[in-house]
Amino acid sequence: MSDCLFCNIAAGGIPSNKVYEDDQCLAFHDIDPQAPTHFLVIPKTHIPSCGAVTAENSAVVAHIFEVISKVTKELGITDFRVVSNCGAQAGQSVAHLHFHVLAGRDMTWPPG
Ligand code: 5GP
Ligand code: ZN
């Protein structure tokens, strides 16, 4: 989608600080980090949120979790949190599916 920020980042039209990239997904550092390590992993195809995951598009979600496991290992991170906000009330501000990966500090529960 041409008017989607993360589609534009995935296509390279808007620069990002990349952590990992392959044909299906891109991981890049969050512009406003909430932990010492904070990167986002997005599918290259436009999926609006977790609420739009279906049998037809869910393979990329499994792939993203493989990537999170691989990239955190490569970074030497063993303890981390994966978050995906779905909808405005849950804090979603960009309507393109993304998984936050946060690490490097103590995490509280429940989240705010
Ligand atoms: P959400 O609020 O939808 O769960 O997460 C969106 C995230 O995208 C936020 O943490 C925000 O800091 C990040 N973000 C927004 N715009 C940009 C951008 O242009 N570049 C990068 N790298 N991160 C962004
Ligand atoms: Zn998009």
Short mmCIF file of N, CA and C and ligand atoms in Angstrom, two decimals:
data_model
loop_
_atom_site.label_atom_id
_atom_site.label_comp_id
_atom_site.label_asym_id
_atom_site.label_seq_id
_atom_site.Cartn_x
_atom_site.Cartn_y
_atom_site.Cartn_z
N MET A 1 0.86 -1.21 0.00
CA MET A 1 0.00 0.00 0.00
C MET A 1 0.88 1.24 0.00
N SER A 2 0.67 2.11 -0.97
CA SER A 2 1.59 3.23 -1.14
C SER A 2 1.51 4.23 0.01
N ASP A 3 0.37 4.30 0.70
CA ASP A 3 0.24 5.27 1.79
C ASP A 3 0.55 4.66 3.16
N CYS A 4 1.12 3.46 3.16
CA CYS A 4 1.42 2.79 4.43
C CYS A 4 2.90 2.99 4.78
N LEU A 5 3.17 3.54 5.96
CA LEU A 5 4.55 3.81 6.38
C LEU A 5 5.43 2.56 6.32
N PHE A 6 4.94 1.45 6.87
CA PHE A 6 5.80 0.26 6.94
C PHE A 6 5.91 -0.42 5.58
N CYS A 7 4.91 -0.32 4.70
CA CYS A 7 5.09 -0.80 3.32
C CYS A 7 6.22 -0.01 2.66
N ASN A 8 6.26 1.28 2.91
CA ASN A 8 7.31 2.13 2.32
C ASN A 8 8.68 1.79 2.90
N ILE A 9 8.74 1.50 4.20
CA ILE A 9 10.01 1.09 4.80
C ILE A 9 10.43 -0.26 4.22
N ALA A 10 9.48 -1.21 4.07
CA ALA A 10 9.79 -2.54 3.53
C ALA A 10 10.30 -2.43 2.10
N ALA A 11 9.78 -1.48 1.35
CA ALA A 11 10.17 -1.32 -0.06
C ALA A 11 11.46 -0.50 -0.19
N GLY A 12 11.95 0.05 0.91
CA GLY A 12 13.19 0.82 0.87
C GLY A 12 13.00 2.28 0.53
N GLY A 13 11.75 2.71 0.34
CA GLY A 13 11.48 4.11 0.00
C GLY A 13 11.72 5.05 1.17
N ILE A 14 11.57 4.52 2.37
CA ILE A 14 11.88 5.28 3.59
C ILE A 14 12.99 4.50 4.30
N PRO A 15 14.09 5.16 4.64
CA PRO A 15 15.22 4.43 5.23
C PRO A 15 14.92 3.90 6.64
N SER A 16 15.58 2.80 6.98
CA SER A 16 15.46 2.26 8.33
C SER A 16 16.82 1.68 8.72
N ASN A 17 16.99 1.50 10.00
CA ASN A 17 18.21 0.92 10.54
C ASN A 17 17.97 -0.60 10.64
N LYS A 18 18.37 -1.33 9.61
CA LYS A 18 18.00 -2.74 9.48
C LYS A 18 18.76 -3.65 10.42
N VAL A 19 18.03 -4.62 10.95
CA VAL A 19 18.60 -5.68 11.77
C VAL A 19 18.69 -6.97 10.97
N TYR A 20 17.69 -7.19 10.11
CA TYR A 20 17.61 -8.44 9.33
C TYR A 20 16.64 -8.19 8.18
N GLU A 21 16.91 -8.87 7.04
CA GLU A 21 15.97 -8.78 5.91
C GLU A 21 16.03 -10.06 5.11
N ASP A 22 14.88 -10.53 4.65
CA ASP A 22 14.84 -11.59 3.64
C ASP A 22 13.67 -11.28 2.70
N ASP A 23 13.29 -12.27 1.89
CA ASP A 23 12.25 -11.98 0.89
C ASP A 23 10.87 -11.79 1.52
N GLN A 24 10.68 -12.27 2.73
CA GLN A 24 9.34 -12.22 3.36
C GLN A 24 9.18 -11.15 4.42
N CYS A 25 10.28 -10.77 5.07
CA CYS A 25 10.13 -9.86 6.21
C CYS A 25 11.36 -8.97 6.38
N LEU A 26 11.16 -7.95 7.21
CA LEU A 26 12.22 -7.00 7.51
C LEU A 26 12.19 -6.72 9.01
N ALA A 27 13.39 -6.68 9.62
CA ALA A 27 13.51 -6.27 11.02
C ALA A 27 14.35 -5.00 11.06
N PHE A 28 13.90 -4.01 11.81
CA PHE A 28 14.62 -2.73 11.89
C PHE A 28 14.39 -2.10 13.26
N HIS A 29 15.36 -1.29 13.67
CA HIS A 29 15.29 -0.67 14.99
C HIS A 29 14.14 0.34 15.06
N ASP A 30 13.42 0.31 16.18
CA ASP A 30 12.34 1.28 16.40
C ASP A 30 12.93 2.68 16.52
N ILE A 31 12.25 3.65 15.93
CA ILE A 31 12.74 5.03 15.95
C ILE A 31 12.65 5.64 17.35
N ASP A 32 11.82 5.07 18.20
CA ASP A 32 11.61 5.59 19.56
C ASP A 32 11.73 4.43 20.55
N PRO A 33 12.96 3.93 20.77
CA PRO A 33 13.13 2.69 21.52
C PRO A 33 12.64 2.78 22.97
N GLN A 34 11.96 1.72 23.38
CA GLN A 34 11.42 1.64 24.74
C GLN A 34 12.23 0.70 25.63
N ALA A 35 13.35 0.23 25.13
CA ALA A 35 14.25 -0.65 25.87
C ALA A 35 15.61 -0.55 25.20
N PRO A 36 16.68 -0.98 25.87
CA PRO A 36 18.02 -0.91 25.26
C PRO A 36 18.07 -1.58 23.87
N THR A 37 17.36 -2.71 23.73
CA THR A 37 17.16 -3.30 22.41
C THR A 37 15.67 -3.22 22.10
N HIS A 38 15.33 -2.61 20.98
CA HIS A 38 13.92 -2.51 20.56
C HIS A 38 13.89 -2.46 19.04
N PHE A 39 13.55 -3.61 18.46
CA PHE A 39 13.38 -3.61 17.00
C PHE A 39 12.01 -4.16 16.64
N LEU A 40 11.61 -3.87 15.42
CA LEU A 40 10.31 -4.29 14.89
C LEU A 40 10.54 -5.30 13.79
N VAL A 41 9.66 -6.29 13.70
CA VAL A 41 9.71 -7.23 12.58
C VAL A 41 8.38 -7.14 11.84
N ILE A 42 8.46 -6.90 10.53
CA ILE A 42 7.24 -6.71 9.73
C ILE A 42 7.24 -7.65 8.53
N PRO A 43 6.04 -8.10 8.12
CA PRO A 43 5.96 -8.80 6.83
C PRO A 43 6.12 -7.78 5.70
N LYS A 44 6.67 -8.21 4.58
CA LYS A 44 6.79 -7.28 3.44
C LYS A 44 5.44 -7.07 2.77
N THR A 45 4.53 -8.03 2.94
CA THR A 45 3.17 -7.84 2.41
C THR A 45 2.36 -7.06 3.43
N HIS A 46 1.38 -6.31 2.94
CA HIS A 46 0.57 -5.49 3.85
C HIS A 46 -0.50 -6.33 4.52
N ILE A 47 -0.37 -6.50 5.83
CA ILE A 47 -1.40 -7.10 6.68
C ILE A 47 -1.66 -6.05 7.75
N PRO A 48 -2.90 -5.60 7.92
CA PRO A 48 -3.16 -4.46 8.81
C PRO A 48 -2.81 -4.68 10.28
N SER A 49 -3.04 -5.88 10.79
CA SER A 49 -2.77 -6.14 12.21
C SER A 49 -2.91 -7.63 12.47
N CYS A 50 -2.67 -8.03 13.73
CA CYS A 50 -2.91 -9.43 14.13
C CYS A 50 -4.35 -9.85 13.84
N GLY A 51 -5.26 -8.90 13.91
CA GLY A 51 -6.67 -9.19 13.68
C GLY A 51 -6.99 -9.50 12.24
N ALA A 52 -6.03 -9.34 11.34
CA ALA A 52 -6.24 -9.62 9.92
C ALA A 52 -5.44 -10.85 9.48
N VAL A 53 -4.91 -11.61 10.44
CA VAL A 53 -4.19 -12.84 10.10
C VAL A 53 -5.21 -13.94 9.81
N THR A 54 -5.02 -14.63 8.68
CA THR A 54 -5.95 -15.68 8.24
C THR A 54 -5.15 -16.91 7.83
N ALA A 55 -5.87 -17.97 7.49
CA ALA A 55 -5.21 -19.18 6.99
C ALA A 55 -4.41 -18.89 5.73
N GLU A 56 -4.83 -17.88 4.97
CA GLU A 56 -4.16 -17.57 3.70
C GLU A 56 -2.85 -16.81 3.90
N ASN A 57 -2.72 -16.03 4.97
CA ASN A 57 -1.51 -15.20 5.11
C ASN A 57 -0.68 -15.52 6.36
N SER A 58 -1.06 -16.56 7.10
CA SER A 58 -0.41 -16.79 8.39
C SER A 58 1.00 -17.39 8.29
N ALA A 59 1.37 -17.90 7.12
CA ALA A 59 2.71 -18.50 7.00
C ALA A 59 3.80 -17.49 7.32
N VAL A 60 3.58 -16.24 6.93
CA VAL A 60 4.61 -15.23 7.19
C VAL A 60 4.74 -14.95 8.69
N VAL A 61 3.67 -15.14 9.43
CA VAL A 61 3.74 -14.93 10.88
C VAL A 61 4.63 -16.00 11.51
N ALA A 62 4.45 -17.25 11.09
CA ALA A 62 5.34 -18.32 11.59
C ALA A 62 6.78 -18.02 11.21
N HIS A 63 6.97 -17.55 9.98
CA HIS A 63 8.33 -17.21 9.53
C HIS A 63 8.92 -16.10 10.39
N ILE A 64 8.13 -15.10 10.70
CA ILE A 64 8.62 -13.99 11.52
C ILE A 64 9.08 -14.51 12.89
N PHE A 65 8.36 -15.46 13.46
CA PHE A 65 8.78 -15.98 14.76
C PHE A 65 10.07 -16.80 14.64
N GLU A 66 10.27 -17.47 13.51
CA GLU A 66 11.57 -18.12 13.28
C GLU A 66 12.67 -17.07 13.22
N VAL A 67 12.39 -15.97 12.54
CA VAL A 67 13.38 -14.90 12.40
C VAL A 67 13.69 -14.29 13.77
N ILE A 68 12.67 -14.07 14.57
CA ILE A 68 12.90 -13.51 15.91
C ILE A 68 13.81 -14.44 16.72
N SER A 69 13.55 -15.74 16.64
CA SER A 69 14.38 -16.70 17.37
C SER A 69 15.83 -16.66 16.88
N LYS A 70 16.00 -16.61 15.57
CA LYS A 70 17.34 -16.60 14.98
C LYS A 70 18.09 -15.30 15.29
N VAL A 71 17.42 -14.17 15.10
CA VAL A 71 18.10 -12.87 15.26
C VAL A 71 18.45 -12.62 16.73
N THR A 72 17.55 -12.96 17.64
CA THR A 72 17.89 -12.76 19.06
C THR A 72 19.09 -13.63 19.44
N LYS A 73 19.13 -14.86 18.95
CA LYS A 73 20.31 -15.71 19.22
C LYS A 73 21.58 -15.06 18.69
N GLU A 74 21.52 -14.55 17.46
CA GLU A 74 22.70 -13.92 16.87
C GLU A 74 23.14 -12.70 17.66
N LEU A 75 22.19 -12.01 18.27
CA LEU A 75 22.51 -10.82 19.07
C LEU A 75 22.90 -11.19 20.50
N GLY A 76 22.81 -12.47 20.83
CA GLY A 76 23.16 -12.91 22.18
C GLY A 76 22.08 -12.60 23.20
N ILE A 77 20.86 -12.42 22.73
CA ILE A 77 19.74 -12.07 23.62
C ILE A 77 18.99 -13.35 23.97
N THR A 78 18.88 -13.63 25.26
CA THR A 78 18.13 -14.82 25.70
C THR A 78 16.78 -14.45 26.30
N ASP A 79 16.69 -13.25 26.90
CA ASP A 79 15.46 -12.82 27.56
C ASP A 79 14.90 -11.63 26.80
N PHE A 80 13.69 -11.77 26.33
CA PHE A 80 13.11 -10.69 25.54
C PHE A 80 11.60 -10.80 25.56
N ARG A 81 10.95 -9.72 25.14
CA ARG A 81 9.48 -9.70 25.05
C ARG A 81 9.09 -9.40 23.62
N VAL A 82 8.07 -10.13 23.12
CA VAL A 82 7.50 -9.87 21.79
C VAL A 82 6.09 -9.34 22.00
N VAL A 83 5.81 -8.19 21.38
CA VAL A 83 4.51 -7.53 21.55
C VAL A 83 3.95 -7.15 20.18
N SER A 84 2.67 -7.38 19.99
CA SER A 84 1.99 -6.84 18.82
C SER A 84 0.69 -6.19 19.27
N ASN A 85 0.63 -4.86 19.14
CA ASN A 85 -0.57 -4.13 19.53
C ASN A 85 -1.57 -4.21 18.38
N CYS A 86 -2.81 -4.51 18.71
CA CYS A 86 -3.86 -4.64 17.69
C CYS A 86 -5.00 -3.69 18.01
N GLY A 87 -5.10 -2.62 17.23
CA GLY A 87 -6.17 -1.64 17.45
C GLY A 87 -5.71 -0.49 18.32
N ALA A 88 -6.39 0.64 18.16
CA ALA A 88 -5.99 1.87 18.84
C ALA A 88 -6.02 1.73 20.36
N GLN A 89 -7.02 1.04 20.88
CA GLN A 89 -7.12 0.94 22.35
C GLN A 89 -5.94 0.15 22.91
N ALA A 90 -5.41 -0.76 22.12
CA ALA A 90 -4.25 -1.56 22.56
C ALA A 90 -2.93 -0.85 22.28
N GLY A 91 -3.00 0.31 21.62
CA GLY A 91 -1.78 1.09 21.40
C GLY A 91 -1.20 0.99 20.01
N GLN A 92 -1.93 0.40 19.06
CA GLN A 92 -1.40 0.31 17.69
C GLN A 92 -1.46 1.68 17.02
N SER A 93 -0.31 2.15 16.55
CA SER A 93 -0.26 3.46 15.89
C SER A 93 0.09 3.34 14.41
N VAL A 94 0.58 2.19 13.97
CA VAL A 94 0.89 1.98 12.54
C VAL A 94 0.10 0.74 12.10
N ALA A 95 -0.77 0.94 11.09
CA ALA A 95 -1.71 -0.12 10.68
C ALA A 95 -1.07 -1.06 9.65
N HIS A 96 0.06 -1.62 10.03
CA HIS A 96 0.74 -2.66 9.25
C HIS A 96 1.31 -3.61 10.30
N LEU A 97 0.94 -4.89 10.22
CA LEU A 97 1.34 -5.86 11.24
C LEU A 97 2.83 -5.74 11.59
N HIS A 98 3.11 -5.66 12.89
CA HIS A 98 4.51 -5.60 13.32
C HIS A 98 4.62 -6.20 14.71
N PHE A 99 5.77 -6.79 14.94
CA PHE A 99 6.08 -7.38 16.24
C PHE A 99 7.23 -6.60 16.84
N HIS A 100 6.99 -6.03 18.01
CA HIS A 100 8.05 -5.37 18.75
C HIS A 100 8.88 -6.46 19.44
N VAL A 101 10.19 -6.35 19.38
CA VAL A 101 11.08 -7.22 20.17
C VAL A 101 11.85 -6.30 21.11
N LEU A 102 11.63 -6.50 22.41
CA LEU A 102 12.21 -5.62 23.44
C LEU A 102 13.09 -6.44 24.36
N ALA A 103 14.26 -5.89 24.70
CA ALA A 103 15.18 -6.62 25.58
C ALA A 103 16.15 -5.64 26.22
N GLY A 104 16.83 -6.13 27.26
CA GLY A 104 17.91 -5.35 27.85
C GLY A 104 17.54 -4.64 29.13
N ARG A 105 16.32 -4.84 29.59
CA ARG A 105 15.93 -4.27 30.89
C ARG A 105 14.86 -5.18 31.49
N ASP A 106 14.62 -4.99 32.80
CA ASP A 106 13.54 -5.73 33.45
C ASP A 106 12.20 -5.29 32.85
N MET A 107 11.32 -6.26 32.65
CA MET A 107 9.99 -5.97 32.10
C MET A 107 8.96 -6.14 33.22
N THR A 108 7.94 -5.31 33.20
CA THR A 108 6.89 -5.45 34.21
C THR A 108 5.69 -6.17 33.63
N TRP A 109 4.88 -6.75 34.52
CA TRP A 109 3.64 -7.41 34.12
C TRP A 109 2.59 -7.12 35.15
N PRO A 110 1.35 -6.75 34.82
CA PRO A 110 0.86 -6.64 33.45
C PRO A 110 1.40 -5.39 32.75
N PRO A 111 1.43 -5.39 31.41
CA PRO A 111 1.88 -4.21 30.68
C PRO A 111 0.88 -3.09 30.85
N GLY A 112 1.32 -1.88 30.67
CA GLY A 112 0.45 -0.71 30.88
C GLY A 112 -0.53 -0.53 29.73
P1 5GP B 1 2.66 0.53 17.51
O1 5GP B 1 2.46 1.84 18.25
O2 5GP B 1 1.79 0.52 16.26
O3 5GP B 1 2.53 -0.70 18.31
O4 5GP B 1 4.17 0.53 17.03
C1 5GP B 1 4.64 1.36 16.02
C2 5GP B 1 6.09 1.60 16.29
O5 5GP B 1 6.66 2.14 15.12
C3 5GP B 1 6.35 2.60 17.41
O6 5GP B 1 7.11 1.98 18.43
C4 5GP B 1 7.11 3.72 16.72
O7 5GP B 1 8.14 4.26 17.52
C5 5GP B 1 7.65 3.05 15.49
N1 5GP B 1 7.82 3.94 14.35
C6 5GP B 1 6.92 4.86 13.88
N2 5GP B 1 7.40 5.47 12.79
C7 5GP B 1 8.62 4.94 12.56
C8 5GP B 1 9.61 5.17 11.54
O8 5GP B 1 9.46 5.99 10.65
N3 5GP B 1 10.76 4.44 11.63
C9 5GP B 1 10.96 3.51 12.62
N4 5GP B 1 12.11 2.85 12.60
N5 5GP B 1 10.05 3.27 13.58
C10 5GP B 1 8.89 3.96 13.55
ZN ZN B 2 1.64 -1.71 4.88
#
